[in-house]
Tab-separated table of C-alpha atoms in Angstrom:
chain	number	residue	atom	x	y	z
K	91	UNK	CA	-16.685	-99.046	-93.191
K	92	UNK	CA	-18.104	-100.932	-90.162
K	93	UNK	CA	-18.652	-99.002	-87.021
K	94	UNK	CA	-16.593	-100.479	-84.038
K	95	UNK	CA	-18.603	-102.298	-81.939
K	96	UNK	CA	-20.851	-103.272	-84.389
K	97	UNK	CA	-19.826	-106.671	-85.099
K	98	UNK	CA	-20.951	-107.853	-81.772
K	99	UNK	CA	-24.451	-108.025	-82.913
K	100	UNK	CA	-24.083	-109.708	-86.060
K	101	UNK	CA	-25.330	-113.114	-86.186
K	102	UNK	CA	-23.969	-114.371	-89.175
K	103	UNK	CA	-23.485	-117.509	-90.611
K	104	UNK	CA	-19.668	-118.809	-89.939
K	105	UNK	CA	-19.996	-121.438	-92.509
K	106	UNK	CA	-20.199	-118.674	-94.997
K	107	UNK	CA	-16.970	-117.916	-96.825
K	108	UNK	CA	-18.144	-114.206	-97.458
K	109	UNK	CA	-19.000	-113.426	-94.035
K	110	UNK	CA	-15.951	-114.707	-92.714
K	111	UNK	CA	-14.167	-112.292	-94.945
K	112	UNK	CA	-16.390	-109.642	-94.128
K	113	UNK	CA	-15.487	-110.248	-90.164
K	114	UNK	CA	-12.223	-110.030	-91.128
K	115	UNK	CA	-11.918	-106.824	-92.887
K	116	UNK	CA	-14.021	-105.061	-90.134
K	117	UNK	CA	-12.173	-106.755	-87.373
K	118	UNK	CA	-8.924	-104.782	-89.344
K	119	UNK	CA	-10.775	-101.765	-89.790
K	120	UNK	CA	-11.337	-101.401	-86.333
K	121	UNK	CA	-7.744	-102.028	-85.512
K	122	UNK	CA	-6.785	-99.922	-88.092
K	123	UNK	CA	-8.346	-97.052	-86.667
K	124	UNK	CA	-7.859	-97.436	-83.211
K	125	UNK	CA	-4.234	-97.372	-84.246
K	126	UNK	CA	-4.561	-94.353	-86.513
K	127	UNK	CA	-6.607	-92.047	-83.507
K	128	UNK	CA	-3.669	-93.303	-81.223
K	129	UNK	CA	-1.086	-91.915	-83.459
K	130	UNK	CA	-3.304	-88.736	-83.717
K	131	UNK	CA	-3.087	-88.240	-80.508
K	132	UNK	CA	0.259	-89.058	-79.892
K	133	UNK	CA	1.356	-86.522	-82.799
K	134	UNK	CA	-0.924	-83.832	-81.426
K	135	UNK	CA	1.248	-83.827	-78.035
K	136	UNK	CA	4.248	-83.960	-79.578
K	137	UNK	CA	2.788	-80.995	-81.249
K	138	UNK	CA	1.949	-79.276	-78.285
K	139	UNK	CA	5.092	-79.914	-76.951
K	140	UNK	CA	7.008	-79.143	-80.072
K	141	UNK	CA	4.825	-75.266	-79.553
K	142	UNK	CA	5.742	-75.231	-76.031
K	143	UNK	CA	9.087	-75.586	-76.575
K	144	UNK	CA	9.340	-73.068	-79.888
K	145	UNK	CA	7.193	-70.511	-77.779
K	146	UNK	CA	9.763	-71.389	-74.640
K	147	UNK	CA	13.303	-70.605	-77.889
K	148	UNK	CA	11.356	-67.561	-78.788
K	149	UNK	CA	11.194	-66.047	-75.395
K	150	UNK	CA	14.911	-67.150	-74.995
K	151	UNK	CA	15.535	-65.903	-78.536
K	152	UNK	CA	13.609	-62.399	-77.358
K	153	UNK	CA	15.313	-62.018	-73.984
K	154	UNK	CA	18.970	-62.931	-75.787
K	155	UNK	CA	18.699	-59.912	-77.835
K	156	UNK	CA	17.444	-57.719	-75.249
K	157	UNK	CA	20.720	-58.793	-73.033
K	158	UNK	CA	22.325	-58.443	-76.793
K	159	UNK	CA	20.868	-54.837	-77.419
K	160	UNK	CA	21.931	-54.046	-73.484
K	161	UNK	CA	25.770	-54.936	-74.066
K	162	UNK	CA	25.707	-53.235	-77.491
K	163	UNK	CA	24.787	-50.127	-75.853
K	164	UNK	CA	27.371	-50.374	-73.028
K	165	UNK	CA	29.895	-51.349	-75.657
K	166	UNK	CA	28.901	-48.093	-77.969
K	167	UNK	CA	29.245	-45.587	-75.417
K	168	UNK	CA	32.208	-47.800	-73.995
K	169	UNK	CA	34.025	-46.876	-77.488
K	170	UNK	CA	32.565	-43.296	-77.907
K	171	UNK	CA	34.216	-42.450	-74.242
K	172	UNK	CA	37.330	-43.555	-75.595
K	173	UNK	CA	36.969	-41.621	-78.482
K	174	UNK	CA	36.191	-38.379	-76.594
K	175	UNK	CA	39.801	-39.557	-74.832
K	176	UNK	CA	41.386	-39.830	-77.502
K	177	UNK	CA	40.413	-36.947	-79.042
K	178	UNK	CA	41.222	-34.735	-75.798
K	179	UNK	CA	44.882	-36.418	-75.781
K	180	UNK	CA	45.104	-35.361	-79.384
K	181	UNK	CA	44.211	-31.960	-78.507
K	182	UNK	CA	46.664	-31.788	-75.867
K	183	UNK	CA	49.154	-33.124	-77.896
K	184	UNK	CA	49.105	-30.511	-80.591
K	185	UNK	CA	48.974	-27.711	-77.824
K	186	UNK	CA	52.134	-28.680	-76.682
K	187	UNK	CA	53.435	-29.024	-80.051
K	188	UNK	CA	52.298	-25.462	-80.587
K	189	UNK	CA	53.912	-24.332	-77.089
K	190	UNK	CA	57.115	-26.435	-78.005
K	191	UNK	CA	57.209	-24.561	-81.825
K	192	UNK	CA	56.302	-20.717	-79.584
K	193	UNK	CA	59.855	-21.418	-77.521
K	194	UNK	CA	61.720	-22.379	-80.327
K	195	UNK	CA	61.013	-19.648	-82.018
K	196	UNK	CA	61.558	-17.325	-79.022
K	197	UNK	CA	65.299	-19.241	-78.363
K	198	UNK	CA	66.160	-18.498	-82.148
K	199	UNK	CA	65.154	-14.939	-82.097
K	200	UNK	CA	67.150	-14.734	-79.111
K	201	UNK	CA	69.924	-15.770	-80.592
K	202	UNK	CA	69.889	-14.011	-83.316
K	203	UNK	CA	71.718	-11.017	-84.305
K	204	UNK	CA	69.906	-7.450	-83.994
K	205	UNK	CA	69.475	-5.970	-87.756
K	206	UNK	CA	71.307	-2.669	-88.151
K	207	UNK	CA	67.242	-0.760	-87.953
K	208	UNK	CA	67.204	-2.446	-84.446
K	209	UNK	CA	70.638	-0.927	-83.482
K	210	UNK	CA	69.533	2.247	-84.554
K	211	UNK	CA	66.111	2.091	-82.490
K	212	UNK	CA	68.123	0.628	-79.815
K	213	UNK	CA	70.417	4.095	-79.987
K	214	UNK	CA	67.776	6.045	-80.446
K	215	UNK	CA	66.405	4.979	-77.453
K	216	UNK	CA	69.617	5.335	-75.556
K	217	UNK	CA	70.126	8.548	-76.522
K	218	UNK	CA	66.635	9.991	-75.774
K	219	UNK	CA	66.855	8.485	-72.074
K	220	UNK	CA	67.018	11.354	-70.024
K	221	UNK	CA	70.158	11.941	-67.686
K	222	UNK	CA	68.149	14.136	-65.420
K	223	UNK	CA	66.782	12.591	-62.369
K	224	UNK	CA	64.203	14.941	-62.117
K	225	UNK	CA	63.076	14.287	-65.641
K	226	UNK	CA	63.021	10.973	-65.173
K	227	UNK	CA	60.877	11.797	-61.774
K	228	UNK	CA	58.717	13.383	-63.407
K	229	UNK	CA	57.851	11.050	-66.603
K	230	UNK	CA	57.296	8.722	-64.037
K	231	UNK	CA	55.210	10.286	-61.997
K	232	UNK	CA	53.073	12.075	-65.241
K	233	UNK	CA	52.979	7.997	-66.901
K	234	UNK	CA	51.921	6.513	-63.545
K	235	UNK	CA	48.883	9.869	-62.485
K	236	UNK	CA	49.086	12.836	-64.824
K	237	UNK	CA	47.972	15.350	-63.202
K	238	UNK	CA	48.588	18.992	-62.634
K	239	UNK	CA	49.490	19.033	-58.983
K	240	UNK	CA	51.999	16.501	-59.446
K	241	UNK	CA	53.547	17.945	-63.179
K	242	UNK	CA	53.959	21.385	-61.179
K	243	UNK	CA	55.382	19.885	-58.731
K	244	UNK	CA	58.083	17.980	-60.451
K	245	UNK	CA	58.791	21.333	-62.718
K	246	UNK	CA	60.068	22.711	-59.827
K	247	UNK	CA	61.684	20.150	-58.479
K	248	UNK	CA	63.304	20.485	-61.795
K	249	UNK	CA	64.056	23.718	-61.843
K	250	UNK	CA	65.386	23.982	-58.643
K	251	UNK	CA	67.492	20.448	-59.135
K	252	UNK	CA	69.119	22.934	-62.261
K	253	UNK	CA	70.120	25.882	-60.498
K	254	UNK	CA	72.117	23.715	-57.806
K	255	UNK	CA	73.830	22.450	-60.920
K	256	UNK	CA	74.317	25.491	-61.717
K	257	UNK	CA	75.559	26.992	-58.760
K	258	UNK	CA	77.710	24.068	-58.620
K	259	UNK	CA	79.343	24.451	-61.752
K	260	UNK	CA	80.269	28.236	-60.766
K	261	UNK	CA	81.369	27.320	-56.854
K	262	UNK	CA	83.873	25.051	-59.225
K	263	UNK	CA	84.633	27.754	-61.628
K	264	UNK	CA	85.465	29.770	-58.214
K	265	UNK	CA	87.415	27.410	-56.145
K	266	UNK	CA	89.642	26.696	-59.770
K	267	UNK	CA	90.335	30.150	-60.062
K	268	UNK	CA	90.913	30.366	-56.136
K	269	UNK	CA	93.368	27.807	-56.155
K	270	UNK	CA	95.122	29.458	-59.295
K	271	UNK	CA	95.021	32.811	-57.283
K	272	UNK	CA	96.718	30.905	-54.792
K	273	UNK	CA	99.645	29.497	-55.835
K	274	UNK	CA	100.244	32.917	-57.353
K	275	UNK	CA	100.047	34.492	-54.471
K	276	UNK	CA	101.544	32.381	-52.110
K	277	UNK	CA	105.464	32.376	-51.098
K	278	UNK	CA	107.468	30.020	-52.805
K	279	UNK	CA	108.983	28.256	-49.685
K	280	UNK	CA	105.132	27.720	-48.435
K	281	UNK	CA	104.496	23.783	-47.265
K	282	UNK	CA	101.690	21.601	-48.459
K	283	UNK	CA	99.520	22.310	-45.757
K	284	UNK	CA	100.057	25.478	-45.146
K	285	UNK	CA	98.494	26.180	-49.025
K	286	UNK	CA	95.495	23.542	-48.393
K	287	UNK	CA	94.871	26.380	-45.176
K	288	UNK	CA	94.870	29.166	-47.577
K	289	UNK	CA	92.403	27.497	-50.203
K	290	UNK	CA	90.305	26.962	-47.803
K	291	UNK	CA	90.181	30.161	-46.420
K	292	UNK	CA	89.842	32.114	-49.870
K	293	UNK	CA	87.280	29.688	-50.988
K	294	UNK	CA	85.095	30.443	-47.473
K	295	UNK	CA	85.964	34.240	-47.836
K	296	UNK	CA	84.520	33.791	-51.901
K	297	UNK	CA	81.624	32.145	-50.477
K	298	UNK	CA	80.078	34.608	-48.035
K	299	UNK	CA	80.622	37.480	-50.899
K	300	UNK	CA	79.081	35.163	-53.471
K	301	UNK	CA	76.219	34.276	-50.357
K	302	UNK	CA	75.927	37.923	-49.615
């Protein structure tokens, strides 16, 4: 291979047929390679550009996922707070189903019959009310602060509340057998009010005695 430039110095005979050939290979030698570093060079910046341009996909490529990875995240905990809603409306759901079943149960109870052992607690517990307001007073009062001051006190009151009863039912005893004593005693042709006067005054004159 023949350097270019180097056929400028050759001083060669053009009559000879082998020279001429040699010219001529060189002079295509040195066309040949000018050509060839020309398309080296030409490749190697299409190279570089062909880098620049994967290096410039790559960092599109990198920052695509990033905004990927970004909206993926927002999306998952988009879908777990509606899953945490859900799962609250479910809860609330059932609690009313619960509260709904709790009534119904309470409206068919209260609709049903009483059983004859409930009749019998429910006499029971009629009969064992106390009549006595005084008793009841007092169970009150002993339920709401038992203590002694307040039990004596409502033992008396008791007591006391049963001797008026008791004088009451013998002032009616009296005033029964007054009137009887009465209209024995009184004249036959005696007018309405005239015997009301004379209760009244034997029942007064029986109650200073029974006073005294």
């Amino acid at each position: 291979m023949v350097p270019p430039g180097t056929l400028s110095g050759l001083e060669l005979d053009e009559g000879s047929g082998s020279d001429k050939g040699e010219i001529k290979r060189a002079k295509e030698m040195d066309t040949y390679h000018k050509e060839l570093v020309r398309s080296l060079d030409t490749l190697t910046e299409q190279m570089k550009k062909m880098e620049a341009e994967n290096k410039r996909l790559m960092n599109q490529i990198h920052q695509m996922q990033e905004e990927n990875k970004f909206q993926m995240v927002k999306l998952e905990e988009k879908i777990t707070g509606k899953d945490q809603e859900i799962q609250k409306l479910t809860q609330k759901l059932l609690e009313m189903i619960d509260k709904h079943a709790e009534k119904e149960k309470l409206i068919l109870k209260s609709n049903e019959k009483p059983t004859q052992a409930e009749k019998q607690t429910q006499k029971k517990t009629t009969v064992e009310e106390p009549t006595n307001m005084h008793e009841k007073e007092r169970r009150r009062t002993s339920a709401n602060s038992p203590n002694k001051e307040n039990l004596i006190e409502m033992e008396n009151n008791n007591a006391e509340w049963t001797t008026q009863q008791h004088q009451k039912k013998k002032q009616n005893k009296k005033t029964k057998i007054t009137e009887k004593n009465v209209t024995e005693e009184e004249p036959k042709n005696i007018s309405a009010a005239e015997k009301q006067t004379l209760i009244i005054q034997k029942r007064n004159e029986e109650i200073i005695v029974y006073s005294v």
